[in-house]
Amino acid sequence: MEEHNEELHAENQQHENNAQETITKVTGMYKDWFLDYASYVILERAVPAIEDGFKPVQRRIMHSMKDLDDGRYNKVANIVGHTMQYHPHGDASIADAMVQIGQKDLLIDAQGNWGNILTGDRAAASRYIEARLSKFALDVVFSPKITEWQSSYDGRKNEPVNLPVKFPLLLAQGAEGIAVGLSTKILPHNFLELIDASIKHLQGKRFQIYPDFPTSGIMDVSNYNDGLRGGKVRVRAKISQLDKNTLVITEIPFATNTSSLIESILKANDKGKIKIKKIEDNTAANVEILVHLPNNISPDKTIDALYAFTNCENSISPLGCIIFDNTPLFIGVSEMLRRSTDHTVVLLKAELEIQLAELQEQWHFASLERIFIENRIYREIEEEETWDGVINAIDEGLKPHITHLKRAVTVEDITRLTEIRIKRISKFDIDKAQQKIDALEESIAEVRHHLENLITYAIDYFTRLKKQYGEGKERKTEIRIFDDVDARKVIIRNTKLYVNREEGFIGTSLKKDEYVTECSDIDDIIAFTRDGKMQITKVDSKTFIGKNIIHVAIFKKKDKRTIYNMIYRDGKSGPSYIKRFAVTSVTRGKEYDLTQGNKGSMVTYFSANPNGEAEVVTILLRQAGSIKKLKWDIDFADLGIKGRGVKGNTVTKYSIKRIELKEKGVSTLKPRKIWFDDTVQRLNVDGRGELIGEFKGEDRLLVINQKGELKTILPELTAHFDSNMIVLEKWNPEKPISAIYYDGEKERYYVKRFLVENTSKVEHFITDHPKSQLELLMTDWRPMAEVVFYKQRGKDQKPNMEVNLEEFISVKGIKALGNQLTSDKVRQINVLESLPYEEEIAVPTEEMEVVDEETVQGEANSNAANDSEEPPVAGDGQIGLF
């Protein structure tokens, strides 16, 4: 009994020791197990390899499809099941990965409903759709002889370590994945541009590649940064104006679909950022989303608002992370292309070397076969009774004839000779055998030439791919530099701003007080008080500015055209000063004193003028002492526009009784110069692009496109222009427009000259026949054209005809057909130099520049006048008299 207890005690002690030995601390578990998990996710799931551009699941799908390939379609469910022999995960993940490959329309020939990347519709169940490898995939992805193999996860099958892809597939398809501690986002690039870039790299030339998206759209790659971390790509929908109340979206940004795009538009409408009446989604094979606008809503501003507040513009941040040598590596797309192209050259060399070895083997045996049959060596074995004897006999018989062979004859070679059938020997044709050997020698020479000129061979390989598979793979996404949309300029003002002047409050909740203007929640408000204080604040429900508010308005940053005219008293009984100033930039929430800061200072006259208007006011003084002049006029136009901090010019040192408005003013600012920047297709006042002209308030732009449509518009900086625009200039209502067009119905060329008749709508000035097209359009006063004719058979070439359009036809209505240009067959029509014309030059109005406030501090009294006389001054606009 005691012995038994001792045995139990010893056994329990052993169990305790074993338990102590297997205890692992949590820190150790984290260090080992989590690191293993992170490595697995990075290497085996989320990040593609640079060698073939595939993640493991994608590689296994392609390998399985090659296993099953017989030229016919296979059910996707069948392919997924077959892939599960190699991929240790569920069928859903494999099916989803396969659908993503299929939607890229490069490696998989898909049949059935594979979903729609435009609408976001999912693919049908895998049992309903079918697939097979595309011809491109069979050509560039597989090459079993140079593939490195490894055992599958259960050891039953062999799978490729990497597929021998001879193309920059990773960049063509793009990749996205989130691993542990890192992620990757490689954007898809254009098939043809990748081939061109690969060829340039092989030629030692520089290249640059940019993304190209299957959803088309417009893209700004100014900050692409070669696809590295920190880069950014801005993508936009393609939006155009169908008519004055309808916009049409025909292309969408990458990583969105029509459903999410429409949802974002509706959400922006609900929040009051934009105003729309309804949306129609007519998307099928191509995107078509109709956005219907209410009356009196600007289509151009709405387009900008769609970019500012909806998914019509998105920003994509690329991150180039790949697996190289079982390690994550962060590189740019240019380096990816170089590595991929170099890897392709290595694979092509390996294939050529294998091909050369096979051809040499074929040549070796063909030569042996010819020697064996032509010299009737097979007769030497008739007397031999053992296998060794047969081998030795053939070996001895071959020796006199094999000096020209490239390698020694082996037992395996002799064994193959003994397997030649008698029937083949009897029908052996020496000439055909020699032709075969000659063809093999030519092939060997060709392969050797390719190996010696490997780079040229690789360039030819890429050129063949481009020619064979490049059809229909042109760039879809338009590359353009975007202008930044100022949200404050395009947001719909859906909130009302109110003011309580006496108490000094402004806000959207003061509905019982005075209404000021429509505003939005992102607007800034500028406010002035009677004691000469100014403040900029954001729109809020209720904000205290200061008692006795004299002016409230929406503030436009960097606005040099809104000029404030002001007269103020310095202190309780000091002199009065006059000043004109613009407010271009301030700190929000900070209070600015526009007087000299003395206690009791008060604004006695104030006006805000959106175009620098300058009014005339009458100053009336109080009777005191021996003042000789109690009344005189001051014209604000006589005063220069300075900064808000200047002291101003002296009006009088005596007490002012009141100030009366005598005469409203006109703008004292010079006409605004407007440029057109062709890069971003927008107008600007910053001097970028081509100068269109100087514009006053009533001046308009003439816009004509290739479809024979014209319109006149106000030169608003928010205006959008079509890519088929052919004329953009300052419109002169008196200058005729000359057009030569082809009439599709009459099949003749016509000439017409006309004036713009309706400035409020788009007008079509060529006939509506589908084959009608605009040939030439000229806006010069006296245009000239040259007509070149076809040579008629059997006749001399008709000389070119010069046409003075001013003499050829008089100015008629815009709807007139015009005069027939000629009845002969026209080859081409050229524009000639116009005849001289002296255009009347309008006398320019007196101009005044706005001086930035930073340059005028300390100039307060530079032009001060005598206190008892009329001072030099300037102004006009929204007027306040106190």
CSV table of C-alpha atoms in Angstrom, one decimal, residues 252-444:
chain,number,residue,atom,x,y,z
A,252,ILE,CA,-18.0,58.7,-62.6
A,253,PRO,CA,-14.9,58.8,-60.3
A,254,PHE,CA,-13.0,55.6,-59.5
A,255,ALA,CA,-14.0,53.8,-56.3
A,256,THR,CA,-17.6,55.1,-56.6
A,257,ASN,CA,-20.7,53.8,-58.3
A,258,THR,CA,-23.9,55.4,-59.5
A,259,SER,CA,-25.8,54.4,-56.4
A,260,SER,CA,-23.3,55.9,-53.9
A,261,LEU,CA,-22.9,59.0,-56.2
A,262,ILE,CA,-26.7,59.6,-56.3
A,263,GLU,CA,-26.9,59.0,-52.5
A,264,SER,CA,-24.3,61.7,-51.9
A,265,ILE,CA,-26.1,64.2,-54.2
A,266,LEU,CA,-29.4,63.6,-52.4
A,267,LYS,CA,-27.6,64.0,-49.0
A,268,ALA,CA,-26.1,67.3,-50.1
A,269,ASN,CA,-29.5,68.5,-51.3
A,270,ASP,CA,-31.1,67.5,-48.0
A,271,LYS,CA,-28.4,69.5,-46.1
A,272,GLY,CA,-29.1,72.6,-48.3
A,273,LYS,CA,-25.6,72.6,-49.9
A,274,ILE,CA,-27.1,72.3,-53.4
A,275,LYS,CA,-30.6,72.6,-54.9
A,276,ILE,CA,-32.0,69.9,-57.3
A,277,LYS,CA,-35.4,69.0,-58.4
A,278,LYS,CA,-34.9,65.3,-59.1
A,279,ILE,CA,-32.4,62.7,-60.3
A,280,GLU,CA,-32.8,60.1,-63.0
A,281,ASP,CA,-30.5,57.2,-63.3
A,282,ASN,CA,-30.5,55.8,-66.9
A,283,THR,CA,-27.2,53.9,-66.5
A,284,ALA,CA,-26.9,50.6,-68.4
A,285,ALA,CA,-23.7,49.9,-70.4
A,286,ASN,CA,-22.7,53.5,-70.0
A,287,VAL,CA,-23.3,56.0,-67.2
A,288,GLU,CA,-26.1,58.5,-67.6
A,289,ILE,CA,-27.4,60.3,-64.5
A,290,LEU,CA,-29.7,63.3,-65.2
A,291,VAL,CA,-29.7,66.0,-62.5
A,292,HIS,CA,-32.7,68.2,-63.0
A,293,LEU,CA,-32.4,71.8,-61.5
A,294,PRO,CA,-35.1,74.2,-60.4
A,295,ASN,CA,-35.5,77.4,-62.3
A,296,ASN,CA,-33.1,80.3,-61.6
A,297,ILE,CA,-30.3,77.9,-60.4
A,298,SER,CA,-27.0,78.3,-62.2
A,299,PRO,CA,-25.9,75.1,-63.9
A,300,ASP,CA,-22.2,76.2,-63.7
A,301,LYS,CA,-22.4,76.9,-60.0
A,302,THR,CA,-24.2,73.6,-59.5
A,303,ILE,CA,-21.5,71.7,-61.3
A,304,ASP,CA,-18.9,73.2,-59.0
A,305,ALA,CA,-21.1,72.5,-56.0
A,306,LEU,CA,-21.4,68.9,-57.0
A,307,TYR,CA,-17.6,68.7,-57.0
A,308,ALA,CA,-17.4,70.5,-53.6
A,309,PHE,CA,-20.1,68.7,-51.6
A,310,THR,CA,-20.7,65.3,-53.2
A,311,ASN,CA,-18.8,62.2,-54.3
A,312,CYS,CA,-18.5,63.7,-57.8
A,313,GLU,CA,-15.0,64.6,-56.7
A,314,ASN,CA,-12.9,62.2,-54.5
A,315,SER,CA,-9.3,62.1,-53.4
A,316,ILE,CA,-7.4,58.8,-53.6
A,317,SER,CA,-4.2,58.3,-51.7
A,318,PRO,CA,-2.0,55.6,-53.3
A,319,LEU,CA,0.4,53.5,-51.3
A,320,GLY,CA,2.9,51.4,-53.2
A,321,CYS,CA,3.6,48.3,-51.0
A,322,ILE,CA,4.6,45.0,-52.5
A,323,ILE,CA,6.2,41.7,-51.5
A,324,PHE,CA,9.7,41.1,-52.6
A,325,ASP,CA,11.9,38.3,-51.3
A,326,ASN,CA,9.3,37.5,-48.6
A,327,THR,CA,9.5,41.1,-47.3
A,328,PRO,CA,7.1,44.0,-47.7
A,329,LEU,CA,8.7,46.8,-49.7
A,330,PHE,CA,7.5,50.3,-50.3
A,331,ILE,CA,8.3,51.5,-53.8
A,332,GLY,CA,6.8,53.8,-56.5
A,333,VAL,CA,5.0,52.7,-59.6
A,334,SER,CA,8.0,53.6,-61.8
A,335,GLU,CA,10.3,51.2,-59.8
A,336,MET,CA,7.5,48.6,-60.0
A,337,LEU,CA,7.5,48.8,-63.8
A,338,ARG,CA,11.3,48.7,-64.0
A,339,ARG,CA,11.4,45.6,-61.8
A,340,SER,CA,8.5,43.9,-63.6
A,341,THR,CA,10.1,44.7,-67.0
A,342,ASP,CA,13.5,43.4,-65.9
A,343,HIS,CA,11.8,40.3,-64.5
A,344,THR,CA,10.1,39.8,-67.9
A,345,VAL,CA,13.4,39.9,-69.6
A,346,VAL,CA,14.7,37.2,-67.2
A,347,LEU,CA,11.7,35.0,-67.9
A,348,LEU,CA,12.1,35.5,-71.7
A,349,LYS,CA,15.7,34.5,-71.4
A,350,ALA,CA,14.8,31.4,-69.4
A,351,GLU,CA,12.2,30.4,-72.0
A,352,LEU,CA,14.7,30.9,-74.8
A,353,GLU,CA,17.4,28.9,-73.1
A,354,ILE,CA,14.9,26.0,-72.6
A,355,GLN,CA,13.8,26.4,-76.2
A,356,LEU,CA,17.4,26.3,-77.4
A,357,ALA,CA,18.2,23.2,-75.3
A,358,GLU,CA,15.1,21.4,-76.7
A,359,LEU,CA,15.9,22.4,-80.3
A,360,GLN,CA,19.5,21.2,-79.8
A,361,GLU,CA,18.1,17.9,-78.5
A,362,GLN,CA,15.8,17.6,-81.5
A,363,TRP,CA,18.7,18.4,-83.9
A,364,HIS,CA,21.0,15.8,-82.1
A,365,PHE,CA,18.5,13.0,-82.3
A,366,ALA,CA,17.4,13.9,-85.9
A,367,SER,CA,21.1,13.7,-86.9
A,368,LEU,CA,21.5,10.4,-85.1
A,369,GLU,CA,18.4,9.0,-86.7
A,370,ARG,CA,19.6,10.0,-90.1
A,371,ILE,CA,23.0,8.4,-89.5
A,372,PHE,CA,21.4,5.3,-88.1
A,373,ILE,CA,19.1,4.8,-91.1
A,374,GLU,CA,21.2,6.2,-93.9
A,375,ASN,CA,24.2,4.1,-93.0
A,376,ARG,CA,22.0,1.1,-92.2
A,377,ILE,CA,23.6,0.7,-88.8
A,378,TYR,CA,20.4,-1.2,-87.7
A,379,ARG,CA,21.8,-4.2,-89.6
A,380,GLU,CA,24.7,-4.5,-87.2
A,381,ILE,CA,22.4,-5.8,-84.5
A,382,GLU,CA,21.0,-8.8,-86.4
A,383,GLU,CA,23.7,-11.2,-85.1
A,384,GLU,CA,23.6,-9.9,-81.5
A,385,GLU,CA,21.9,-12.0,-78.9
A,386,THR,CA,22.1,-9.8,-75.8
A,387,TRP,CA,20.9,-6.3,-75.1
A,388,ASP,CA,24.4,-5.1,-74.2
A,389,GLY,CA,25.6,-6.5,-77.5
A,390,VAL,CA,22.9,-4.6,-79.4
A,391,ILE,CA,24.0,-1.3,-77.6
A,392,ASN,CA,27.7,-1.9,-78.3
A,393,ALA,CA,27.0,-2.8,-81.9
A,394,ILE,CA,25.1,0.4,-82.6
A,395,ASP,CA,27.6,2.5,-80.7
A,396,GLU,CA,30.5,1.1,-82.7
A,397,GLY,CA,28.5,1.6,-85.9
A,398,LEU,CA,27.8,5.3,-85.1
A,399,LYS,CA,31.4,6.3,-84.2
A,400,PRO,CA,32.7,7.0,-87.7
A,401,HIS,CA,29.8,9.3,-88.4
A,402,ILE,CA,29.3,11.4,-85.2
A,403,THR,CA,32.2,13.7,-85.2
A,404,HIS,CA,30.0,16.7,-86.1
A,405,LEU,CA,27.6,16.2,-83.3
A,406,LYS,CA,27.5,18.8,-80.5
A,407,ARG,CA,27.6,16.3,-77.6
A,408,ALA,CA,28.5,12.7,-76.9
A,409,VAL,CA,26.1,9.8,-77.7
A,410,THR,CA,24.5,8.3,-74.6
A,411,VAL,CA,22.9,5.0,-73.9
A,412,GLU,CA,19.6,6.7,-73.8
A,413,ASP,CA,20.2,8.0,-77.4
A,414,ILE,CA,21.0,4.5,-78.6
A,415,THR,CA,17.9,3.1,-76.8
A,416,ARG,CA,15.7,5.6,-78.6
A,417,LEU,CA,17.2,4.5,-81.9
A,418,THR,CA,16.3,0.9,-81.2
A,419,GLU,CA,12.7,2.0,-80.7
A,420,ILE,CA,12.4,3.2,-84.3
A,421,ARG,CA,9.8,1.1,-86.2
A,422,ILE,CA,10.7,-0.9,-89.3
A,423,LYS,CA,7.8,0.8,-91.2
A,424,ARG,CA,9.4,4.2,-90.5
A,425,ILE,CA,12.9,2.9,-91.6
A,426,SER,CA,11.4,1.6,-94.8
A,427,LYS,CA,9.7,4.9,-95.6
A,428,PHE,CA,12.7,7.1,-94.6
A,429,ASP,CA,13.3,10.0,-96.9
A,430,ILE,CA,16.8,11.4,-96.8
A,431,ASP,CA,15.9,14.8,-98.3
A,432,LYS,CA,13.0,15.3,-95.9
A,433,ALA,CA,15.3,14.3,-93.0
A,434,GLN,CA,17.9,16.9,-94.2
A,435,GLN,CA,15.2,19.5,-94.5
A,436,LYS,CA,14.1,18.9,-91.0
A,437,ILE,CA,17.7,19.2,-89.7
A,438,ASP,CA,18.2,22.4,-91.8
A,439,ALA,CA,15.0,23.9,-90.3
A,440,LEU,CA,16.2,23.0,-86.8
A,441,GLU,CA,19.5,24.6,-87.5
A,442,GLU,CA,17.7,27.8,-88.6
A,443,SER,CA,15.6,27.7,-85.5
A,444,ILE,CA,18.6,27.2,-83.3
